[in-house]
Amino acid sequence: MDTAIYALLALLALALAFGALLGFASEKFKVEGNPIVDQINDLLPQTQCGQCGHPGCRPYAEAIANGEEINKCPPGGQATINALADLLDQEPMELDDEHGVEKPPMVAFIREDECIGCTKCIQACPVDAILGAAKQMHTVIADECTGCDLCVEPCPVDCIDMVPIATTTRTWKWDLPKKQTETANLIATDTQGELV
Amino acid sequence: MSSNPSQGIPLRTIHEFPGGVHPGENKEQSTRTPIATPPLPNTFILPLNQHSGAPAELLVKVGDYVLKGQMLARANGFVSSPVHAPTSGTVTSVGMHPVPHWSGLEETCLVLEADGKDQWCELDPVADYKTVEKDELVQCIHDAGIVGLGGAGFPAAVKMSSRKASKIHTLIVNGAECEPYITADDMLMRERADRLLGGIEILQHMLNPQEVLIGIEDNKPEAIEAMRKVCAGKDAIEVVPVPTKYPSGDAQRLIWLLTGKEVPSDARSVDIGMLCYNVGTLVAIYDAITEGKPLISRVTTLTGAALHQPGNVEALIGTPAEHLLEFAGIQDEQFDALVMGGPMMGHTLDTTAVPVIKTSNCFIAASREEFPPPPPEQACIRCGMCADACPLSLLPQQLYWHAKSQNHEQLHHHNLFDCIECGACSYVCPSSIPLVQYFRAGKDEIRFQKAKSEKAERSRQRFEQRQKRLEAVAAEKEARRKANAEKARRAKEAKAAAGQSAGQNSADTSAADAKADMIKAAMERAKAKKATRAAGTDVATASSGKPARPQLSPKQKELKIQLSVVNAQIKKCERAASQAGENSSPEAEKLQADIDKLKQQQTQLKAEFEAASAPTEAPAKPAKAELSADEKKHKIELAMARAAVKKAERAVTTAKESDSDQLQTLQQQLEDKRRELARCEEAV
Amino acid sequence: MALIRQTSPHTLGQNKTSHIMRLVLIALVPALAAQTWFFGWGIIINVIWCSVIALGAEAWILALRKRPLSFYLRDNSALVTAWLLAMALPAAAPWWLSLIGVGFAIIFGKQLYGGMGNNPFNPAMVGYVLLLISFPQEMTSWVAPLGSGISAPGIGDSFSMIFAGSAVDGWTMATPLDILRENKSLTMNELWQNSPQLSGMTGLGWFWTNLAFLAGGLYLLKEKAISWHAPAGMLLALAVLSLLFWNGTGSESHGSPIFHLFSGATMMGAFFIVTDPVSGATSNKGRLLFGLGVGTLTYVIRAWGGYPDGVAFATLLMNMAAPAIDYWTQPRTYGHRKPKRGMAKTK
């Protein structure tokens, strides 16, 4: 009888001790996480293009946090979808074609001699990347342009083009080597020529 | 020990660095002949970016005649370097041209057509540098466009002008030249040891280091001998032969070899009181100070199995590589790859049209046997030879796995950014894995992602600021409206207190009034709209249809705008039509009709535009322009009154919708405003 | 003219994976000769038979995985696995035993993980352990060494033992490690006197075989095909532990250090098994630790475990620990004050 009581007491003491330890640990090593909306917003490309159907990236981040699909962001493309899937512990899915297709990075370009200075594009730009005033020619601050397309539609004289960003020696980057041995029937003499 | 019979020079301890490799040297081919001077080429190609830092800023324009040594482009910012004319001649174009770059892409270059006279501009040497302040000498070196000639091309003046440079205790002179094939520094030391010493003495004067160590790999006995000879009797200067092992010529490796000191990964050598200059850079500094000559030529090694007469040349910057290869007897049937730099770190070039730039220490015209295409990559067997070869004790094989899987956090953790891309790991890899390329791709991808996320962050901030601004504007409007309403309410209360008898049936009538007013206002608005629309098609009414504008813009401009609008519409319609046409939809016809109509309009407008441009339209203008000051004032008042009425109307509508008790006050206001409007109209 | 474009460096060293593997094969030759001398032709037959199986299995799986055959077969790694396993098996191992062992080693131990470079475990040891657990009877039937009173089988006898399934009982004897294990009553002196396969300080034949493996290992060291760290670690641990627990010459004895260093698979393990780069640790410090671990575990299993020899088990256990060793033995990078430890923290 005594043994049983001792055993119970010992178990109780152990339970208390470990409980206290766990409680202490959970307080001491608490993970300070961003609210999920911020984390999602950080993964979105911040083009503010509205192709997802929301007025900007943050609203979409909020919508995702409330359970919306993660595949509505064409500028972010598959990379963003994968990152979101990873964050939210979902299966990565294909980009939803309804919202657009993945394009190379673009920048808006105003054909300046055709611009009439109506300021419509300035009002449309979500990141204030167009400079100009009424009746003055407008121009795009290329470094700040997110390539969102939103200025193209409002232009009454259709003088805004979206042009792909050209690679220069400053923006060029190395690619990973091609996977040579993954290709079938490779023999040593098959790899002459370009590697990069 | 007193029994030491030698000259009393204490033997310096050489601190071996870990790793390193011993590739075949292939240096003897290009050291058989002295440094030669190739004939002057006809055309020079001068990239504006031959250094690390910002590209230089152009000072001349196409068609300008320039003299040898004249500055063509100036430094643009702190870390940048000017570009000078290598000979006299005419600037024929400025444009994109292939340059020595990994990507094979083009960069902005200035093309100079030589006139063959090779005439110097006026040079401004420093007579006696010992009497000149350090800052002035730094400026001289900067203006001479001198950059590190060893390969990195870091502007030489920037290195020595930092505040920390005042505490330099050791000057390291880099004559190691560890890359196989290259002998430019070797030949320079053999032939120009005296000028090199002169450069060292200038830096001694400027930086006042306690000691100067000249590190030369022991596979260059002639260079060591030559340097020892000129440095004999100089107490503070010591020539130190270092064991031949690649990459001992890397500045930090050399500092380690000579002093055993380590440069922390987040610092530069200047932070530990050391500066390292390539021997070529020092000769260039000597020439710049004592002769006033800017950096317009350098010693370049021309070698490789495809060359008949390999050797070193004093090449003018901007000389096309093909000109030099021709000079060295290129054999086209052997020629398979052109490498600028050495076989370990140099890059292949797509074309021989690239120019010699300030960092071109070597061109290797290689045959296929010499630089065979890399064998296929095999699986990594984790043999660890790369780690043994790495001079920085990195773990290339771990980096390889993480680079392959694009695991950027792990790459950072394994210190990817400490990698100097020397290629020792790739050299020893038994599985022929192009490790360096993996690391470069990893670094570039990380940099790219960083830039991307920085831009995203900036966009986010701009977006949020804009959002805030819009909200603030809206809030301000709202506040103003409320304030007005409050004011009106008080006024009304005062009124109500004054005459209570009038308030019996006002509620009914005012509502009816408001309705009538609104209808009237809407009609007016419609009228105005019609007028403007008429103005769109009919120029005659256009000028009269907008009388409210305080300043009439010139007719032509207006017409032009209309024209562009019509043009745009046509374009849009056409696009729609072509789409519709593809789908053979019934809309196509309608669209076509629209287009025709628009085109008519367009021609009409064009005609009018031309008519307006003609001087005949001149008399029409003065009539409009001659509005008296009084009239103008009235017009402005009228416009303001109209706006006020509109606002009041809007307020009434919202009040009605929300069943507000302020309705009466608002209507009162509306009435007042209308009266004001009527008065203004009369006045006009 | 089309100039080729490629990444630097443009010149490569002459060291190739297939070359390293060939060196390993060459280094195995002395031991092969010694084994053949002491245990008969069965070893040679087994080596050939295992090579055929290994290449066949490798080719089969490569074909299934749609990989280029000649490119991978020429790297010699399958041959190394085959030879090592063949030399670890008893000389009279029947053909199906080799087939199962080598087949499993190549297919499950190597190819199913993604082929060369991707296997976490030493394939030869995977095959060996499978056989040891599944067929303990066959695996401990070692042919009696030359000079033990039973004459070694000739080529014909070896063939019939391996392929025809003729009885092996007449030819076999327990191995020295087995004898020591099973001994409960005899002192060491009595044991040595009663067992013809024990001679000198170790087992008959086994001493010379181990010596031959040692010679091969030294050759590999000289050719810089392996580093000294892992073998030194393993031999050091084994020597130190066997010295520490060497409880005299009584019946409870665990055996002398010399006995342990030159018995069983010690030298083979030290120079040919723990030096396998793919499944071992990568940094030099890590290799030393890896070797120490294998040596320690080998002794523990020999002295107190359920199997006479422990090299295979010890190697597999340490293979599992290799990634952890790697993470905790990263060298200090130039310019950094402290070496990094562990993995990068992920968010």
PDB file of C-alpha atoms in Angstrom, chain A residues 18-32:
ATOM      1  CA  PHE A  18       8.086  18.816 -15.667  1.00  0.00           C
ATOM      2  CA  GLY A  19       4.977  20.927 -16.003  1.00  0.00           C
ATOM      3  CA  ALA A  20       6.813  23.836 -14.432  1.00  0.00           C
ATOM      4  CA  LEU A  21       9.784  23.215 -16.681  1.00  0.00           C
ATOM      5  CA  LEU A  22       7.637  23.119 -19.808  1.00  0.00           C
ATOM      6  CA  GLY A  23       5.776  26.225 -18.775  1.00  0.00           C
ATOM      7  CA  PHE A  24       9.004  28.024 -18.122  1.00  0.00           C
ATOM      8  CA  ALA A  25      10.444  26.918 -21.445  1.00  0.00           C
ATOM      9  CA  SER A  26       7.401  28.000 -23.403  1.00  0.00           C
ATOM     10  CA  GLU A  27       7.625  31.428 -21.821  1.00  0.00           C
ATOM     11  CA  LYS A  28      11.360  31.766 -22.131  1.00  0.00           C
ATOM     12  CA  PHE A  29      11.709  30.555 -25.717  1.00  0.00           C
ATOM     13  CA  LYS A  30       8.477  31.960 -27.026  1.00  0.00           C
ATOM     14  CA  VAL A  31       8.552  32.420 -30.790  1.00  0.00           C
ATOM     15  CA  GLU A  32       7.764  35.992 -31.623  1.00  0.00           C
TER      16      GLU A  32
END
